[in-house]
Every structure is written in structure tokens, then in C-alpha cells.
mmCIF file of C-alpha atoms in Angstrom:
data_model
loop_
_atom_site.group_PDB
_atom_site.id
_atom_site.type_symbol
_atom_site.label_atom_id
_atom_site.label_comp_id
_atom_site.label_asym_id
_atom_site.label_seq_id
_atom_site.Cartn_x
_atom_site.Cartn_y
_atom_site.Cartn_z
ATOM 1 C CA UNK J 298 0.000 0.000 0.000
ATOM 2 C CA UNK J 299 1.286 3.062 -1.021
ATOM 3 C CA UNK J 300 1.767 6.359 1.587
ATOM 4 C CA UNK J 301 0.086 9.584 0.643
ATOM 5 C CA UNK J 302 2.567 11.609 -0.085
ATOM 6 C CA UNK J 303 2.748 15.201 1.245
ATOM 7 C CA UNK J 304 1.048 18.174 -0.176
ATOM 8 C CA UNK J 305 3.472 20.965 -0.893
ATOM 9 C CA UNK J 306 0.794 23.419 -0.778
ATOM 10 C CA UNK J 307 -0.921 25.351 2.093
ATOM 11 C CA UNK J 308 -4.583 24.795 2.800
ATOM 12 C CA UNK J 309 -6.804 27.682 3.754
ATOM 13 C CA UNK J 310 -7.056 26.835 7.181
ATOM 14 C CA UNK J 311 -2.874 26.959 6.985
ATOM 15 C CA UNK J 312 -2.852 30.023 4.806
ATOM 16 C CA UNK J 313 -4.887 32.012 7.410
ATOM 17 C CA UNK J 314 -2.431 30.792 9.739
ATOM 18 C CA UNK J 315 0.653 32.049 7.913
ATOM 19 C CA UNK J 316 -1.154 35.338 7.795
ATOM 20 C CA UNK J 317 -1.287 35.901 11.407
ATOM 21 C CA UNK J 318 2.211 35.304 11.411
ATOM 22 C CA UNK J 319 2.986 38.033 9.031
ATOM 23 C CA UNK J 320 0.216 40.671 10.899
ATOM 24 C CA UNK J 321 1.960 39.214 14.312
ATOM 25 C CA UNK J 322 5.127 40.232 12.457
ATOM 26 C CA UNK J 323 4.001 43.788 11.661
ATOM 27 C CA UNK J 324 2.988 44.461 15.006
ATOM 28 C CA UNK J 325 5.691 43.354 16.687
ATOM 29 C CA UNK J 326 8.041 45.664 14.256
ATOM 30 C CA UNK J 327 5.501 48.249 15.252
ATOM 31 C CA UNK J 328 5.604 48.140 18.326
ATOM 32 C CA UNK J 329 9.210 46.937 19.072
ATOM 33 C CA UNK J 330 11.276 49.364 16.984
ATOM 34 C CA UNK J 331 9.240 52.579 15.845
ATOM 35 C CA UNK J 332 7.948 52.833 18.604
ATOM 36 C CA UNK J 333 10.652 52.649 20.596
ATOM 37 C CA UNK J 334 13.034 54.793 18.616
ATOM 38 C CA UNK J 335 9.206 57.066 19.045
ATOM 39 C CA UNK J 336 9.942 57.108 22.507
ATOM 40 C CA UNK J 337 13.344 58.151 22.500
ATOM 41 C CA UNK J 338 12.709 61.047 19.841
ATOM 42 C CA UNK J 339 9.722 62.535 22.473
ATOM 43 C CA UNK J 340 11.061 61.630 26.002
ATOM 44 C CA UNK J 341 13.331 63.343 28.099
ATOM 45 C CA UNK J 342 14.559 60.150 29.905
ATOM 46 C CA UNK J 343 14.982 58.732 26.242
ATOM 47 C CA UNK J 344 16.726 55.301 27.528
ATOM 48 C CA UNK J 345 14.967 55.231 31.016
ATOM 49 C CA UNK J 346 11.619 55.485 29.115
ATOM 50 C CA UNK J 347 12.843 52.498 26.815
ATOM 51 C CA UNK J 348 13.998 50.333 29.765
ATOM 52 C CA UNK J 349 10.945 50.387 31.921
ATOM 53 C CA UNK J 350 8.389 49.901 28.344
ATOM 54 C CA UNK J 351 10.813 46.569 27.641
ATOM 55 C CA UNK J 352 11.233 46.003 31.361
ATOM 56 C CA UNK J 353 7.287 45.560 31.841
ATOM 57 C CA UNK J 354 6.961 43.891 28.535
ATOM 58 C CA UNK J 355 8.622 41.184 29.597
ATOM 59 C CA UNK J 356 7.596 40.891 32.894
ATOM 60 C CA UNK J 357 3.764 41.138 31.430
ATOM 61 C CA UNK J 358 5.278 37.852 29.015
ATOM 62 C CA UNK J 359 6.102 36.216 32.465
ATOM 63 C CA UNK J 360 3.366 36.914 34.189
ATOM 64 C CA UNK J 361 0.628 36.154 31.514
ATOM 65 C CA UNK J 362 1.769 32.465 30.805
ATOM 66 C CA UNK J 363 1.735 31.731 34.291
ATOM 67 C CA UNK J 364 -1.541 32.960 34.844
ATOM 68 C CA UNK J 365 -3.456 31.903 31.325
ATOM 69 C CA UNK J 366 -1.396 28.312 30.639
ATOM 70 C CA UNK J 367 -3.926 26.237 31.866
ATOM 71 C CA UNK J 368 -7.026 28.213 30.150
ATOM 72 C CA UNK J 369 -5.217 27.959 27.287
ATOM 73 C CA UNK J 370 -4.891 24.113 27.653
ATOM 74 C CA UNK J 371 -8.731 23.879 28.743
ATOM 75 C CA UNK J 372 -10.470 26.615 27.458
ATOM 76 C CA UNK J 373 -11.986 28.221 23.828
ATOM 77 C CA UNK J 374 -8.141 28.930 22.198
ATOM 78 C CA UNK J 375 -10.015 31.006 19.378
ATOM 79 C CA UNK J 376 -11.623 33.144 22.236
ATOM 80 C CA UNK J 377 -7.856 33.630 23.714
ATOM 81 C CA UNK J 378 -6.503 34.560 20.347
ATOM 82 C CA UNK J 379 -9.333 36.907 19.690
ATOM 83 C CA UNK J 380 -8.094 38.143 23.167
ATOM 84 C CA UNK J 381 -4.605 39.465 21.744
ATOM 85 C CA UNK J 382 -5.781 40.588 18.620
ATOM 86 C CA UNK J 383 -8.309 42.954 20.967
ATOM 87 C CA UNK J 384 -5.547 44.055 23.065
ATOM 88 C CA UNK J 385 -3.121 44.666 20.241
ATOM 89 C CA UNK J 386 -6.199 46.866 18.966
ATOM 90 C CA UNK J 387 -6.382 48.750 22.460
ATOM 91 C CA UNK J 388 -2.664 49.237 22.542
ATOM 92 C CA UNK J 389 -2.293 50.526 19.500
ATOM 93 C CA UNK J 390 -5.433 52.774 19.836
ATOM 94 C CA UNK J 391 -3.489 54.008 22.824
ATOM 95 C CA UNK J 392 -0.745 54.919 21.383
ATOM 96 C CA UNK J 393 -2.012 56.341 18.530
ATOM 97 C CA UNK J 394 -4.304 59.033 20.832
ATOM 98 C CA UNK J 395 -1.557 59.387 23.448
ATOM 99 C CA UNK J 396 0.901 60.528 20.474
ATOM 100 C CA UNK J 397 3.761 62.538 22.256
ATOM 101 C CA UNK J 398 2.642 61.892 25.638
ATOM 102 C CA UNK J 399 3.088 57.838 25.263
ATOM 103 C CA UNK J 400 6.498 58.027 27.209
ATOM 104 C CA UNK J 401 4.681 59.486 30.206
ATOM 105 C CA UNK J 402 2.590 55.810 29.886
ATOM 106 C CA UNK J 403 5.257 53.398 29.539
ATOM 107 C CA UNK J 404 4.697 51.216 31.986
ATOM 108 C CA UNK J 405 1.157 50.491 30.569
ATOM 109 C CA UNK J 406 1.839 50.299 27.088
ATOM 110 C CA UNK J 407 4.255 47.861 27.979
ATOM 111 C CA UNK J 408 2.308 46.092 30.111
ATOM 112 C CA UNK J 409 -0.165 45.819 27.329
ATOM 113 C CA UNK J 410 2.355 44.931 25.075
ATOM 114 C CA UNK J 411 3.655 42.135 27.128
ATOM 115 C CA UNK J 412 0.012 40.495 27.662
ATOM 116 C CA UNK J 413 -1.260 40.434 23.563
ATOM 117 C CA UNK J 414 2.553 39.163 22.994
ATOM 118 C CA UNK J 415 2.261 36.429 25.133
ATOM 119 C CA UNK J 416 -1.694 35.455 24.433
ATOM 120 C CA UNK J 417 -0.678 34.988 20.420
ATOM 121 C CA UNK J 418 2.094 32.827 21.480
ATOM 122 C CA UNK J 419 -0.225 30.165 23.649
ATOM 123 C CA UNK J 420 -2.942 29.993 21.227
ATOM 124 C CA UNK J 421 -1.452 30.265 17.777
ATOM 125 C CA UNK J 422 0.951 26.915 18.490
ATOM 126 C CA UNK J 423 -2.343 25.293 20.038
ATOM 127 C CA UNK J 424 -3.865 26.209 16.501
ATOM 128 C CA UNK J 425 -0.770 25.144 14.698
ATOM 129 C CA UNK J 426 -0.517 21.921 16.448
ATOM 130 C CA UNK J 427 -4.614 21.104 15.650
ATOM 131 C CA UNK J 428 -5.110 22.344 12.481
ATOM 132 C CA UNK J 429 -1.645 21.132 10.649
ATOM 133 C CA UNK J 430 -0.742 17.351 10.463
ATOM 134 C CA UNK J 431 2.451 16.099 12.040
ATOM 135 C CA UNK J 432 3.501 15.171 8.325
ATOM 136 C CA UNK J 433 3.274 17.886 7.297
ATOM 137 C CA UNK J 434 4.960 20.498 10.075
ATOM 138 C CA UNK J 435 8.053 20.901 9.087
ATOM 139 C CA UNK J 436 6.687 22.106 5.867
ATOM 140 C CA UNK J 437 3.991 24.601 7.350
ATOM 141 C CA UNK J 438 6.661 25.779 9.491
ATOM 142 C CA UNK J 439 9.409 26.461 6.529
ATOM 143 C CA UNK J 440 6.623 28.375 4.321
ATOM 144 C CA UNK J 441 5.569 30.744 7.598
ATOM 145 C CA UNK J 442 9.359 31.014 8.432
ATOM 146 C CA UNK J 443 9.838 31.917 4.935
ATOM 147 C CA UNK J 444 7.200 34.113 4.192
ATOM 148 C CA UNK J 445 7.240 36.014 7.278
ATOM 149 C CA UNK J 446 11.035 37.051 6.935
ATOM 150 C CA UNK J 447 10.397 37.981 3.702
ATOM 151 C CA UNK J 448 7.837 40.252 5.237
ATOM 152 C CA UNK J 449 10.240 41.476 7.700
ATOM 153 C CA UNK J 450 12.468 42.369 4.790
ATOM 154 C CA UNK J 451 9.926 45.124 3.188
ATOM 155 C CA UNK J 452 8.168 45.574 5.984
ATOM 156 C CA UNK J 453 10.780 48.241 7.849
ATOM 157 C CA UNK J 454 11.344 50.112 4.786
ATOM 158 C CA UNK J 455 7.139 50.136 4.241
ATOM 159 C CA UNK J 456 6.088 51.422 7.731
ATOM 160 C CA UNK J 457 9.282 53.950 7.566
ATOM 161 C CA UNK J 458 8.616 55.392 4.270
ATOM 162 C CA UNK J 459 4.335 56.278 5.765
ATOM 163 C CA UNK J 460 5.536 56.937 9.158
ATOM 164 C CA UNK J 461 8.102 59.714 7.657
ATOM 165 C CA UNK J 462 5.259 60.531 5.037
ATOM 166 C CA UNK J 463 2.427 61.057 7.351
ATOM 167 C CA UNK J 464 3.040 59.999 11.129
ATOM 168 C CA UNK J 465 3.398 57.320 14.082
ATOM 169 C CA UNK J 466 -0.185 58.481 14.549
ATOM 170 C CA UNK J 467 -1.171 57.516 11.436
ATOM 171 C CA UNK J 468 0.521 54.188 11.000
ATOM 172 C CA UNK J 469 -0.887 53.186 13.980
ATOM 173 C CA UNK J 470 -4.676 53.557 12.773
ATOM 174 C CA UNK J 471 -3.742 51.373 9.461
ATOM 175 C CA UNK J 472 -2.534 48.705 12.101
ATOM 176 C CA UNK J 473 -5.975 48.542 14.295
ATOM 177 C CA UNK J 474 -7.385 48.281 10.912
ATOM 178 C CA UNK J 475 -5.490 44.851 10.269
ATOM 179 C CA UNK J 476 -6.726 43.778 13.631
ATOM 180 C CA UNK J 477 -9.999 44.468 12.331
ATOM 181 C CA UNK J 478 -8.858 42.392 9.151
ATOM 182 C CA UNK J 479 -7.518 39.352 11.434
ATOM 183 C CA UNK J 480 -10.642 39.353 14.075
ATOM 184 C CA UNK J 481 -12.552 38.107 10.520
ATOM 185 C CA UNK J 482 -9.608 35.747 9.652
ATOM 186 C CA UNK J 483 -10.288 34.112 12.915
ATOM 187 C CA UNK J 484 -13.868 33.852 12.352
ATOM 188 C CA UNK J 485 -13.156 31.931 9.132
ATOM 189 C CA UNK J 486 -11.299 29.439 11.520
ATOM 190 C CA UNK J 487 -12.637 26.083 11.768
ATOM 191 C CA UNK J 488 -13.285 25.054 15.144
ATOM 192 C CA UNK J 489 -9.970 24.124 17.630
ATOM 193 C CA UNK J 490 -9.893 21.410 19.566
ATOM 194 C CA UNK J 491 -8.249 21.098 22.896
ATOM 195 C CA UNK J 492 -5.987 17.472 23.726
ATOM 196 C CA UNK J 493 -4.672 17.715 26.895
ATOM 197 C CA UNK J 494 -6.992 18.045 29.610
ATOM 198 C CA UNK J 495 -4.484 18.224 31.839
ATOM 199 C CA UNK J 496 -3.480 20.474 34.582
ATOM 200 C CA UNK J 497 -0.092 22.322 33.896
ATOM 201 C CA UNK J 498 2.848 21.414 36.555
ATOM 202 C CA UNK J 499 4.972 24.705 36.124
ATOM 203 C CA UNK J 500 7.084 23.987 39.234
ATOM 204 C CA UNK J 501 7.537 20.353 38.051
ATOM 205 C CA UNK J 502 8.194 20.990 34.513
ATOM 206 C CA UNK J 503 11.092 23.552 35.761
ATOM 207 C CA UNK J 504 12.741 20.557 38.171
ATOM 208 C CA UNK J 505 12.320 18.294 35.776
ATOM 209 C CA UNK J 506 14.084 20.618 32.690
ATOM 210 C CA UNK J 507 16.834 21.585 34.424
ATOM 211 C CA UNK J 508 17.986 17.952 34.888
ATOM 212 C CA UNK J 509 18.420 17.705 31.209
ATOM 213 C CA UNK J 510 21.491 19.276 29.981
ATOM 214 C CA UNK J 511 19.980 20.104 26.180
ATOM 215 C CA UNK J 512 17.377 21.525 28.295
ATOM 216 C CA UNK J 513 19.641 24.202 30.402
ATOM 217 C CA UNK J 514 22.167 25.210 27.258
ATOM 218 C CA UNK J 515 18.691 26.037 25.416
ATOM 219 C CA UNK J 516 17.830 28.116 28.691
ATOM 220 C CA UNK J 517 21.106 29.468 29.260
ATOM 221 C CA UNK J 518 21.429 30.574 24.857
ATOM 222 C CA UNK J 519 17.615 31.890 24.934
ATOM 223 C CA UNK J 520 18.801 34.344 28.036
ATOM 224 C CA UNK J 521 21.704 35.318 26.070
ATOM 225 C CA UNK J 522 19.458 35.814 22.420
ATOM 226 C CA UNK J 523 17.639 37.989 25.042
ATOM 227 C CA UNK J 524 20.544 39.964 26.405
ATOM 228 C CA UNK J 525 21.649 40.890 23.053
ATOM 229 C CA UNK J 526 17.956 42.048 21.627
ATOM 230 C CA UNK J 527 18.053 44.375 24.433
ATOM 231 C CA UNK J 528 21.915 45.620 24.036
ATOM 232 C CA UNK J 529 21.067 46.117 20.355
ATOM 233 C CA UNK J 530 17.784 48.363 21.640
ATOM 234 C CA UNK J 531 20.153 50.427 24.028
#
């Protein structure tokens, strides 16, 4: 009996999730880079104002998984990725109003920032993992990998080019329009499906990860990817 071979060719369930990718992508850009070079164009503190926006982002990262992991194992995931794609919305808004006077909110914006980061990370591997067969991973995950650098390629040079043209402002009001855009992608989501009813053992899965020495060099080079993202900011 012969094996079905693989499809080298996204279905649309897999194309709409390559396209949150690229909008994820966007934001991130968004609200990583221009606006932190925004903040240190309108802020007196300049890198003070830039520390305390990353310094909450990632505690918000932190803080989020702990608290949402095991709603994201048991509850709607579509619900918690229409949750990020509503606070992206929100932060952006924000910023966007706020204008010059977003350093004086730093904290919140990166707060903010921190939460919508870390709700697209739970739920869009839950999707991945339902919605595209084990066969065929390592090719969904080439394409996205693909496409979205691609993106991040033209994607600078885009957002630069209408931010000089018009403003921050501005840009930011084409971006809560994409979250408009993906809020009806995820409607055209089939259902997802939830496997693991269980509960999740943070404290045990820490014991039980440092043990493993592939486990701690992955720790120890993912704190120093981090170190230099944020030297590279400053």
C-alpha cells in the first residue's frame, strides 16, 4: 500500500495561519522598533523610558503564561486569540491618541504589550498543532518562516517610508485596521480542539528541565538571544 505523499501546498485553514504570522510580524516591528526609537525622539529620559516599556513587557510575558497556561490548555483557544488581537487593537489605539505623551505611559503600554505578545504565542501553536498534520509540520513551518522574513524584509522600509510621510499616529490607525482584518480571519477558523486536559505542573516541569542538559544550554542561549535584543535596543 502506497503512503500519501505530502502536499506541498498550504490549505486555507494553513494560509490564514501564515497570515497571522505576518500581521503578528508587523505588530511586533511596530511596536518593538518605531515605537521605541518614538519614545526616544519625544522623552526626556529617552533610555529610562525604553527600559521600563521593555522592562514591563517582559515581565507582562512572564506573568501572563503563568496565569493563562492552563485556560489555554482547557479553554476556547479562538476566544484567547481573539483576546490578543483585541488588546493589540487597544494598545495601539493608545498609542495612537496618546501621540507625544506615550512616554509618560510606559509602563502600561508595555504592560499591554507584554500580555497580547504572550496570548498569540499560547494559542497560535495550540492552533498550529490542531489544524496542521504532524507530516506535514516541518513544511507549514518552513513556508511561515519563509514568508514572514520575507515580510520582515519590506516591511521596515514600508512602515518607515508612511511613518516619515504622514506619522506614528497615522501608522498606527492602518494597524488597528489589520486587527480588524484578522478578528474576521479568525472567524473563518474552523473550530480548535483542545488534547490535553491536563493540569499544567509549572514547578515540576522547571525541576524536571533543568535535569536535562539540552534543556539548560537552550535556557542558558535563549537568556543570552535575550541579552543581546536588548543591548542592540540600548
Amino acid at each position: 500500500m502506497r503512503e500519501n505523499k505530502i502536499q506541498y501546498k498550504l490549505n486555507r485553514t494553513e494560509r490564514i495561519l501564515v497570515y497571522f504570522s505576518v500581521f503578528h510580524g508587523i505588530a511586533q516591528l511596530f511596536l518593538g522598533t518605531f515605537v521605541v526609537s518614538f519614545l526616544i525622539r519625544n522623552s526626556i529620559k529617552e533610555i529610562v523610558s525604553v527600559s521600563l516599556y521593555d522592562l514591563f513587557f517582559y515581565l507582562a510575558i512572564m506573568l501572563s503564561f503563568i496565569l493563562m497556561i492552563n485556560r489555554c490548555k482547557h479553554g476556547n483557544i479562538k476566544v484567547i486569540f481573539g483576546s490578543h488581537i483585541i488588546v493589540q487593537m487597544a494598545l495601539i489605539t493608545l498609542i495612537a491618541l496618546l501621540g507625544t505623551h506615550a512616554a509618560n505611559w510606559v509602563m502600561i503600554l508595555g504592560i499591554l504589550h507584554g500580555v497580547q505578545h504572550a496570548l498569540y504565542s499560547m494559542a497560535q501553536q495550540q492552533m498550529i498543532i490542531d489544524k496542521v498534520p504532524a507530516k506535514r509540520m516541518m513544511f507549514f513551518y518552513g513556508t511561515d518562516t519563509a514568508v514572514t522574513n520575507i515580510v520582515k524584509i519590506l516591511i521596515p522600509i514600508t512602515l518607515g517610508t508612511l511613518i516619515t510621510i504622514g506619522s506614528l499616529q497615522n501608522m498606527a490607525w492602518v494597524l488597528v485596521i489589520m486587527g480588524a482584518i484578522e478578528l474576521g480571519l479568525l472567524y473563518m477558523m474552523p473550530p480548535i480542539q483542545n488534547h490535553d486536559a491536563n493540569h499544567a505542573n509549572l514547578s515540576g516541569f522547571v525541576k524536571k528541565s533543568l535535569k536535562l542538559p539540552c534543556i539548560r544550554k537552550l535556557f542558558q542561549a535563549e537568556f543570552l538571544r535575550g541579552l543581546a535584543y536588548e543591548l542592540e535596543t540600548v
